[in-house]
Short mmCIF file of C-alpha atoms in Angstrom, two decimals:
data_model
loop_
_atom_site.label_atom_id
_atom_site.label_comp_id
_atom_site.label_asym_id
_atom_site.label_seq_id
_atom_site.Cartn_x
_atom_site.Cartn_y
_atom_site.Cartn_z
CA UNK A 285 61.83 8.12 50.61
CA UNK A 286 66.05 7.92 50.32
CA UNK A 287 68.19 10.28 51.64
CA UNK A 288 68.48 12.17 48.90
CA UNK A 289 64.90 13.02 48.39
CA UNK A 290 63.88 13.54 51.89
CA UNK A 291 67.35 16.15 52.32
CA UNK A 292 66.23 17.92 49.08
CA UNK A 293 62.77 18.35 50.42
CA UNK A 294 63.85 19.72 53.47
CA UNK A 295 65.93 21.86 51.92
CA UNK A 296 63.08 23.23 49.70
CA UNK A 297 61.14 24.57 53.12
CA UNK A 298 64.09 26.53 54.15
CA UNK A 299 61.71 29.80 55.45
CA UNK A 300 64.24 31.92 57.76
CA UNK A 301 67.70 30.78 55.16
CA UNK A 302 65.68 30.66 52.19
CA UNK A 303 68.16 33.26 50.83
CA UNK A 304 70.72 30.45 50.95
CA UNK A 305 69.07 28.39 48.03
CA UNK A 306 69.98 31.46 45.56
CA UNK A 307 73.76 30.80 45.99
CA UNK A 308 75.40 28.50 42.79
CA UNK A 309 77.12 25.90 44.83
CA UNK A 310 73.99 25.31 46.98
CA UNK A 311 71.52 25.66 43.91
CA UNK A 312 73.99 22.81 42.32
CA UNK A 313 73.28 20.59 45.49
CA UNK A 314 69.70 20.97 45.01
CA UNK A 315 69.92 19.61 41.40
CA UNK A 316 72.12 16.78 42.65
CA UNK A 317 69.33 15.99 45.40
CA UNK A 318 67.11 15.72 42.51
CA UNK A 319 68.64 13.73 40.13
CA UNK A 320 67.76 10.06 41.29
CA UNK A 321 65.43 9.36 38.51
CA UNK A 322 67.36 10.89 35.87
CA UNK A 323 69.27 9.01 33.58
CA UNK A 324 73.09 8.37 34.78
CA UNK A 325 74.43 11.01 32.15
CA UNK A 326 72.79 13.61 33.96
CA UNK A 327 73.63 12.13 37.26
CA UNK A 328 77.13 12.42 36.57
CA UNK A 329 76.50 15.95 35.14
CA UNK A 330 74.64 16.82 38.33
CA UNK A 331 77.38 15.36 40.80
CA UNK A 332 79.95 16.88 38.93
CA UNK A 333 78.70 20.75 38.31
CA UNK A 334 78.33 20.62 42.39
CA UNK A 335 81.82 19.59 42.86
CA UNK A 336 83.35 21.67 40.13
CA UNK A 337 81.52 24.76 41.67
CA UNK A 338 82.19 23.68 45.28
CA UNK A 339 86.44 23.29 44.17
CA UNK A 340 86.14 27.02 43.35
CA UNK A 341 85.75 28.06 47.27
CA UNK A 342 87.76 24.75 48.59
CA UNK A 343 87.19 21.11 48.67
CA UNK A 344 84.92 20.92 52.20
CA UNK A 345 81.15 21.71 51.78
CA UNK A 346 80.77 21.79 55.28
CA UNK A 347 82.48 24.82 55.78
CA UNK A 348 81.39 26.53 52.61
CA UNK A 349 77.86 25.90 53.63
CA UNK A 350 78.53 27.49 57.24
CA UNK A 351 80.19 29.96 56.03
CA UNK A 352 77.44 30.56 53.71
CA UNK A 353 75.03 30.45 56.68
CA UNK A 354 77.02 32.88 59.14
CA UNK A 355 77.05 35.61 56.19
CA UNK A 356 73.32 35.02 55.17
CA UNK A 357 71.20 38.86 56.11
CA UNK A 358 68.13 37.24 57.66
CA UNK A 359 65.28 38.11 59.87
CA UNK A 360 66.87 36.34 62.58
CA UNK A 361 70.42 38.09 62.32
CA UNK A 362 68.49 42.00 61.84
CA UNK A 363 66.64 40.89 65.52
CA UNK A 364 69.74 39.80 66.44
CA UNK A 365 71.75 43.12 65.58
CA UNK A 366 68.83 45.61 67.21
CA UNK A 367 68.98 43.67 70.21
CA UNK A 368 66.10 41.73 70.47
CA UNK A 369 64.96 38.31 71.59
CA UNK A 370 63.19 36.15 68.91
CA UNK A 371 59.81 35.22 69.27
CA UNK A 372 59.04 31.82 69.79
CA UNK A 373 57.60 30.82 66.44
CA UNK A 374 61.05 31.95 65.03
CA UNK A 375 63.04 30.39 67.51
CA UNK A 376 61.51 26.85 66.51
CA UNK A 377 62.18 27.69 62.96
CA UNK A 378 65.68 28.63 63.35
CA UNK A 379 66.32 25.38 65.38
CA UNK A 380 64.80 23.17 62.67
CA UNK A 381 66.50 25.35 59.93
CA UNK A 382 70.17 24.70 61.21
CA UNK A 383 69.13 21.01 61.91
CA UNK A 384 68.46 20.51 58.16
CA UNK A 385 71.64 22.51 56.92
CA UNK A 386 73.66 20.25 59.33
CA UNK A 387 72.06 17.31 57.94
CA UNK A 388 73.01 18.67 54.44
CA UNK A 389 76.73 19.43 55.63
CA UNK A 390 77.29 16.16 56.54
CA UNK A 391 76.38 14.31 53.48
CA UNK A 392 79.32 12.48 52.27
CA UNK A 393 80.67 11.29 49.18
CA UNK A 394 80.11 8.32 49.88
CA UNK A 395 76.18 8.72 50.44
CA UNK A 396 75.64 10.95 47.72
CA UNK A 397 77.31 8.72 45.14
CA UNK A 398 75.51 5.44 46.85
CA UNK A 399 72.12 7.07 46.23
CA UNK A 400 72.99 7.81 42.78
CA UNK A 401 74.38 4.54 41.61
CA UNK A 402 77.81 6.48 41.10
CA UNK A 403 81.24 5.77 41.99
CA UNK A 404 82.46 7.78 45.18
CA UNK A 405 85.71 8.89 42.65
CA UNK A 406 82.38 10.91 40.83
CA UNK A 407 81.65 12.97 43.68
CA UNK A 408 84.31 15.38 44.57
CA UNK A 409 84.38 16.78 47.94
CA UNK A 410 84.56 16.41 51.92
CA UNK A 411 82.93 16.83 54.40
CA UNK A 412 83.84 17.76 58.25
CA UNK A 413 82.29 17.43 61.65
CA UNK A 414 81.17 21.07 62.63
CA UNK A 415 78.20 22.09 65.16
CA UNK A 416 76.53 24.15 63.15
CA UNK A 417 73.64 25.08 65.63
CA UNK A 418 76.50 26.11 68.48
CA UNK A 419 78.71 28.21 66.18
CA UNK A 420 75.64 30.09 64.99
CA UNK A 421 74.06 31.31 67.88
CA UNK A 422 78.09 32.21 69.01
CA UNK A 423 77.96 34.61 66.28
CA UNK A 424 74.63 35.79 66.86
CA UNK A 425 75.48 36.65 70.12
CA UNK A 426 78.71 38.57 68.69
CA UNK A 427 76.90 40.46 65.54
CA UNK A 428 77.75 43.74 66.77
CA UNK A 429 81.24 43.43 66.32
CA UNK A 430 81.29 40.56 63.76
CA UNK A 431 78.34 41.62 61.82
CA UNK A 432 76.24 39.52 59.20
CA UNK A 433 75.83 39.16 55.26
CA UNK A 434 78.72 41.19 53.52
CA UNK A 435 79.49 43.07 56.53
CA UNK A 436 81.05 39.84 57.75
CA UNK A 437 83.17 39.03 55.11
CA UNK A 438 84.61 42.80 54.48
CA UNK A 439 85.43 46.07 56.08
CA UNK A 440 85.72 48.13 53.38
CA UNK A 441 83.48 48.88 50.47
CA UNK A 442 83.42 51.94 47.85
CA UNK A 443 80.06 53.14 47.03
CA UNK A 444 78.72 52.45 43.31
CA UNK A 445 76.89 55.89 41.74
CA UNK A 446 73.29 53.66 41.95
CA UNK A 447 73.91 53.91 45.79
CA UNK A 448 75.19 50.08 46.10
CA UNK A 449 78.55 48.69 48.21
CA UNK A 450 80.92 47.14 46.53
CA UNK A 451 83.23 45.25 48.94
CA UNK A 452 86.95 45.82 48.46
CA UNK A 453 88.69 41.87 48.46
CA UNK A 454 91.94 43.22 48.94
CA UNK A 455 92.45 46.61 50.80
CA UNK A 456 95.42 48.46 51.39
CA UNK A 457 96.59 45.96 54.49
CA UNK A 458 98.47 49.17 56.42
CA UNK A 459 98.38 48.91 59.75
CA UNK A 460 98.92 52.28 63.15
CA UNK A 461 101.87 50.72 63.73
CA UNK A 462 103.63 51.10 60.34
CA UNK A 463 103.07 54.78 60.58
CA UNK A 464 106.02 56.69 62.11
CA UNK A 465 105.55 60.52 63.28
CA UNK A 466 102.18 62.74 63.68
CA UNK A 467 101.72 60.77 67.12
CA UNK A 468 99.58 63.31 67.90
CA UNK A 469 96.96 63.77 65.16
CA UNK A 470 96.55 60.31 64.55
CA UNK A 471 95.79 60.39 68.34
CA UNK A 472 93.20 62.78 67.77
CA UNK A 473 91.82 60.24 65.09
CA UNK A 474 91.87 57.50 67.37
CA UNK A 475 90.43 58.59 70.06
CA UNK A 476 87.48 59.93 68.24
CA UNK A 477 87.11 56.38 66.59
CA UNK A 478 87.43 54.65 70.14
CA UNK A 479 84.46 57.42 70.82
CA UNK A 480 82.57 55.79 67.97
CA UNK A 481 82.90 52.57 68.84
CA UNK A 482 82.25 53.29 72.67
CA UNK A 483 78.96 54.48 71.71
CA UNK A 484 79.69 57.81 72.83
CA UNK A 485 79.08 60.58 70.76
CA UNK A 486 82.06 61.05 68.20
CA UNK A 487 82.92 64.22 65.96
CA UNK A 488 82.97 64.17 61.96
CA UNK A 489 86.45 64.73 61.27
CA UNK A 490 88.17 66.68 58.40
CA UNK A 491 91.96 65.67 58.00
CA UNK A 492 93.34 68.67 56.40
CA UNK A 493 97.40 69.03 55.29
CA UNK A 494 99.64 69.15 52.81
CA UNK A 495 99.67 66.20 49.67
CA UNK A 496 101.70 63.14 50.55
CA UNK A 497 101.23 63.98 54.48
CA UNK A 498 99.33 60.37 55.68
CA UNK A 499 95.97 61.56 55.98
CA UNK A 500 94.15 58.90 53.98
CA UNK A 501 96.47 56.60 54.82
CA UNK A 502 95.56 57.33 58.81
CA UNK A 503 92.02 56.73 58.38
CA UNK A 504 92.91 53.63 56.26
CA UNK A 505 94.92 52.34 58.95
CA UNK A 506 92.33 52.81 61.58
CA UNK A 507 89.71 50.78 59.63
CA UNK A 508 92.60 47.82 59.88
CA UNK A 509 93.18 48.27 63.10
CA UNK A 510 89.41 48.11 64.66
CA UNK A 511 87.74 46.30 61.76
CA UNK A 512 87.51 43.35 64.45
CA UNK A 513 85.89 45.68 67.24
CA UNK A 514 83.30 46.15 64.37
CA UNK A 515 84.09 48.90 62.21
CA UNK A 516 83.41 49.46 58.49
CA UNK A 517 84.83 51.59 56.36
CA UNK A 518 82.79 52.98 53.35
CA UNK A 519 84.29 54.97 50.71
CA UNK A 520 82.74 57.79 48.40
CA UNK A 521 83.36 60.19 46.19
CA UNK A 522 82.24 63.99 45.97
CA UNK A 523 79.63 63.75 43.22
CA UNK A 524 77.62 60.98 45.84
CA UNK A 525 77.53 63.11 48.71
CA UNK A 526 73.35 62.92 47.84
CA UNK A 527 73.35 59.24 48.48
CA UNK A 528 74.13 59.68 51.88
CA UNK A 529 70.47 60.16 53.19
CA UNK A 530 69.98 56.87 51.29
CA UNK A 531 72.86 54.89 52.62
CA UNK A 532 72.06 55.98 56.53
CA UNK A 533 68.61 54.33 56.28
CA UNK A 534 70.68 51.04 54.90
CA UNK A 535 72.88 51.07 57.67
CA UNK A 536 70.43 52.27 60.47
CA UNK A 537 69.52 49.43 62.21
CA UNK A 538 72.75 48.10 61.53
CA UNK A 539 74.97 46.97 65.42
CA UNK A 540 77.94 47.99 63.13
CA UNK A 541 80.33 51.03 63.39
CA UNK A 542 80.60 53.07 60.53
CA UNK A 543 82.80 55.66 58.97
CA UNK A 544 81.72 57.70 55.57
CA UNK A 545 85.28 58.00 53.91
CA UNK A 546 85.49 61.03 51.75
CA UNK A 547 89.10 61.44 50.24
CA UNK A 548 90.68 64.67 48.54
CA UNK A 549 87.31 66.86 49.06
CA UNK A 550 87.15 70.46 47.55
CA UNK A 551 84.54 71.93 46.50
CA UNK A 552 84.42 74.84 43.50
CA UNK A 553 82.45 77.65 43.03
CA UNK A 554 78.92 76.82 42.38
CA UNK A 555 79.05 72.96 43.36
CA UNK A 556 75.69 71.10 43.72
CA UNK A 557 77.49 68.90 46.23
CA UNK A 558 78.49 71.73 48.58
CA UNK A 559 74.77 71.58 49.68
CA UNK A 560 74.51 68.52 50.14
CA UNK A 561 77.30 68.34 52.27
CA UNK A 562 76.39 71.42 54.49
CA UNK A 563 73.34 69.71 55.05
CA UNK A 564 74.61 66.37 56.17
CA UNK A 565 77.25 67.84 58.53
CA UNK A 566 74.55 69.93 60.00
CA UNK A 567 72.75 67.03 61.04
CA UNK A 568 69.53 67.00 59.06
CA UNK A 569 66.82 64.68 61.01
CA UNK A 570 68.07 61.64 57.78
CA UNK A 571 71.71 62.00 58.29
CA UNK A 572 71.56 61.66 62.53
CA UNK A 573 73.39 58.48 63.69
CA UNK A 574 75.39 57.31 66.71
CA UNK A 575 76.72 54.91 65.06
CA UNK A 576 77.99 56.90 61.88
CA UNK A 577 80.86 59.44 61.51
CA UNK A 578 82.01 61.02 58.23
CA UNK A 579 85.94 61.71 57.93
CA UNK A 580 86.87 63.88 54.66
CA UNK A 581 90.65 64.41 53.86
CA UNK A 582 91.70 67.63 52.36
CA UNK A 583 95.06 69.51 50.78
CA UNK A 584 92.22 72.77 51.43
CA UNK A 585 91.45 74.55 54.47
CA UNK A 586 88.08 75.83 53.58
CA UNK A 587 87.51 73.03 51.08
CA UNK A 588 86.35 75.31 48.42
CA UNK A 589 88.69 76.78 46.02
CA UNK A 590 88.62 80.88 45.62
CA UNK A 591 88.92 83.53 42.97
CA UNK A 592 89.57 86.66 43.51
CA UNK A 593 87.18 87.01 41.25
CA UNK A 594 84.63 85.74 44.05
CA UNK A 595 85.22 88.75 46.39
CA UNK A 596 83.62 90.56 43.31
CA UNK A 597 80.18 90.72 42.19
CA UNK A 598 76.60 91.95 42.37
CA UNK A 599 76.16 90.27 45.56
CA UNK A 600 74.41 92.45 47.96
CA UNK A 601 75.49 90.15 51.02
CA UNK A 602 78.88 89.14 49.91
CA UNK A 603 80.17 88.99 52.90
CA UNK A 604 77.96 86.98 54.45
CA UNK A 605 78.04 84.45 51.33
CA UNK A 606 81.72 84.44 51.27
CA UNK A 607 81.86 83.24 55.06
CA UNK A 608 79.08 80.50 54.17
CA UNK A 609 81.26 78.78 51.56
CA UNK A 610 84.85 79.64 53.94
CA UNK A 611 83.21 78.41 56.98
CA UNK A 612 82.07 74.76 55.56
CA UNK A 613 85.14 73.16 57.17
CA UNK A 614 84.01 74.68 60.70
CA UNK A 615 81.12 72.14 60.50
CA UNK A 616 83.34 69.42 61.08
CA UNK A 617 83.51 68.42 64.51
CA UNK A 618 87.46 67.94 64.48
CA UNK A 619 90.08 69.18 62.25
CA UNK A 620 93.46 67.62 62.64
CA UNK A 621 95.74 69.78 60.15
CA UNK A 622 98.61 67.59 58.94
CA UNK A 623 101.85 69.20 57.70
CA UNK A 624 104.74 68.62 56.01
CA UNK A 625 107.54 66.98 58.05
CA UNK A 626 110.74 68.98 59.35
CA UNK A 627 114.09 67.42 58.12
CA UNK A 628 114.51 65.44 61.49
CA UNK A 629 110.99 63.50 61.59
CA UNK A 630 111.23 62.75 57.51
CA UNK A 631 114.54 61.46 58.05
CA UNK A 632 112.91 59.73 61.60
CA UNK A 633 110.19 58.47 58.92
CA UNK A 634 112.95 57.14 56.31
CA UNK A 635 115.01 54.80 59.04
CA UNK A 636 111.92 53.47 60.28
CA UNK A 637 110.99 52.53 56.94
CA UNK A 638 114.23 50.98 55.96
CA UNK A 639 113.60 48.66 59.29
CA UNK A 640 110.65 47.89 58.12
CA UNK A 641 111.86 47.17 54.41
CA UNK A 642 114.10 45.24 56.32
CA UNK A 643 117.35 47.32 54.89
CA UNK A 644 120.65 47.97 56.94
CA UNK A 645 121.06 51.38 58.13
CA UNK A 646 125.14 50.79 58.09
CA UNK A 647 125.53 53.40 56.21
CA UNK A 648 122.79 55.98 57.46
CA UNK A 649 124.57 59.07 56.61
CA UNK A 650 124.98 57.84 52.86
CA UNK A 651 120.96 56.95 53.02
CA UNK A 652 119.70 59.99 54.39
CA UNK A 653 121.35 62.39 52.40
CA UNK A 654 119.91 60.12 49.19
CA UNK A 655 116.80 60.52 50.85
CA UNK A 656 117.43 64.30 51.04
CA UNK A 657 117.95 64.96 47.61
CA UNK A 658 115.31 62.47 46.32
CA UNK A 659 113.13 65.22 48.30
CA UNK A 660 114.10 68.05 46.64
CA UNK A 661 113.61 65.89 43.61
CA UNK A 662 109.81 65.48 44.23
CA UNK A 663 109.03 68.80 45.55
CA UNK A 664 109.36 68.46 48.97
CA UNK A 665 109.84 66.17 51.94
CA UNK A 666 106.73 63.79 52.97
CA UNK A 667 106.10 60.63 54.33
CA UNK A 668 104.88 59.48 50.44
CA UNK A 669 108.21 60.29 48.97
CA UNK A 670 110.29 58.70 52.12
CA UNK A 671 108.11 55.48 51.11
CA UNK A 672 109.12 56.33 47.52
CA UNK A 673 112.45 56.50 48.11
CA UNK A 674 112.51 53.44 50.56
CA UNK A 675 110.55 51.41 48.16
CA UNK A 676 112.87 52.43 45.18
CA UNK A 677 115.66 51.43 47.76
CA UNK A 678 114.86 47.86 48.27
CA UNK A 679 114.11 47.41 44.71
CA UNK A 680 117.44 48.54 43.21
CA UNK A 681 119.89 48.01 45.73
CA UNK A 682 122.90 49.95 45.11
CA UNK A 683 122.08 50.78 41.58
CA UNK A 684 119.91 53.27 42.97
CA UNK A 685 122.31 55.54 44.55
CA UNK A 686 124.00 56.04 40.85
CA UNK A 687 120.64 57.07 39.13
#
């Protein structure tokens, strides 16, 4: 039997990686493994669909095929992430397993395209010496903080309305150390992360304040910043709060760190979600987890907006409903109330900016007083409109100070 043949046939009893064989670039190699007896047009077809798919990713199929292999959800990586030791039968099958897919990373163009009676110009690719059965088990033994499947390539996702994650390829790259002022509530934040991480028990947090204030940006910032001590950020809107219950069975036996991202939550009167909501935060027997916080930003207190028109009504226990819907926010663990900046810290926020936007503060008094009236120009000072005004800085130059 050639190379070819017996690699393909391996390849074909792939039990604990079988996922693997459903991925285009690999499923290309399979149909190049295959194509000894077909007629050269097809060869060529065959060697060159693999390359042109392979090219897509980069030009070294060993790396794309451990790559491939360290993201692949498997039974051996959900052992692996509660903890547990494989049994022996699995063991054997994971050692043979990463035996063939090294075999199958190594095959050169020069191989390939001797087997098939083509030129090695015909089969476009590398390959690169990697020990595929060493790295592996290194990240099995580091799944809790590196995770597995599309937990491993991202750390943050926004939740589809049929309950699915869709991984976010480029997220807003901010970073705790951009951020100038509220040294103390993103403290609070912090610490309560660290908690969650730690494996220590860890508050759901509301960050409440006025628009423009950092909140989202915060929690953003703190997904960056531990993303490689294993946390994952998950973002959803209002109307999904009922696929929660849903989601924390996903994640449960997940090693990972989680936080439920909620931005800009209010509720109004009558809102299915409120419910749902009230009932997660309560900590119904589905939503429990140690490894799961929710943080919700808010520009309301109470998170539901009132009428006076709601202090009205046939309502023989008004009181007692009104201090239901007023108290939701109390069921938060933490509330860290951001507000709008005094002159000194947005003007603190604006030279720290400029540093950063790498602009000479030669003449500060000329920039902050610009940056005073561009305030009063968007309703108020905030650390949003001192990035507004920076940004606008940098891109006009000196032009801006006449508009």
């Amino acid at each position: 039997m050639s190379l070819l043949s017996n690699l393909g046939n391996r390849l074909e009893s792939l039990v604990i990686f079988r996922g693997l064989l459903r991925d285009p670039v690999i499923r290309a190699c399979r149909r190049m493994l295959c194509a000894e007896s077909l007629p050269q047009r097809e060869k060529l077809s065959a060697c060159g669909e693999f390359s042109s798919l392979l090219l897509e990713h980069g030009v070294d199929f060993s790396a794309y095929l451990l790559e491939q292999m360290l993201s692949d959800e498997n039974p051996v990586t959900r052992l692996a992430g509660q903890g547990k030791a494989l049994p022996p039968l699995l063991e054997d099958a994971l050692t043979r397993e990463l035996g063939i897919l090294w075999q199958l990373g190594q095959l050169s163009p020069r191989q390939a395209g001797g087997a098939l009676g083509l030129e090695e110009s015909a089969c476009v690719w590398q390959c690169s010496a990697m020990d595929y059965a060493g790295i592996y088990r290194r990240r099995l033994a580091e799944i809790g903080t590196r995770g597995c499947g599309v937990f491993a390539r991202y750390h943050e996702f926004l939740l589809s309305d049929a309950g699915e994650l869709l991984p976010i390829a480029n997220p807003d790259p901010v970073r705790l150390e951009q951020l100038t002022g509220y040294e103390r509530e993103r403290r609070l934040a912090i610490t309560n992360t660290e908690a969650l991480l730690a494996g220590r028990p860890a508050s759901n947090l509301l960050l409440y304040g006025d628009s423009g204030t950092g909140k989202s940006t915060t929690v953003k910032a703190i997904a960056n910043e531990y993303a490689a001590r294993g946390l994952r950020l998950i973002e959803l809107k209002k109307h999904q709060l009922h696929l929660i219950p849903q989601l924390l069975q996903r994640l449960a036996d997940n090693p990972l760190k989680f936080i439920l991202f909620i931005d800009d939550l209010s509720f109004t009167k009558n809102d299915e979600n409120f419910s749902s909501l009230k009932a997660i935060l309560e900590g119904s027997v589905s939503a429990k987890s140690d490894h799961i916080a929710i943080y919700a930003t808010s520009n309301r207190r109470h998170l539901v907006r009132e009428d006076f028109s709601d202090r009205e009504g046939s309502d023989i226990h008004l009181a007692d409903t009104l201090q239901e819907t007023l108290s939701l926010s109390d069921r938060f663990g933490l509330t860290i109330t951001f507000t709008r900046p005094d002159q000194n810290l947005y003007f603190d926020i604006v030279r720290d900016l400029c540093r950063q936007y790498q602009i000479p503060l030669t003449d500060e008094k000329s920039i902050l007083t610009r940056a005073a009236a561009f305030a009063l120009g968007r309703g108020g000072r905030s650390p949003r409109v001192a990035r507004q005004f920076v940004e606008n800085l940098a891109a006009q130059g000196d032009s801006f100070g006449r508009l």
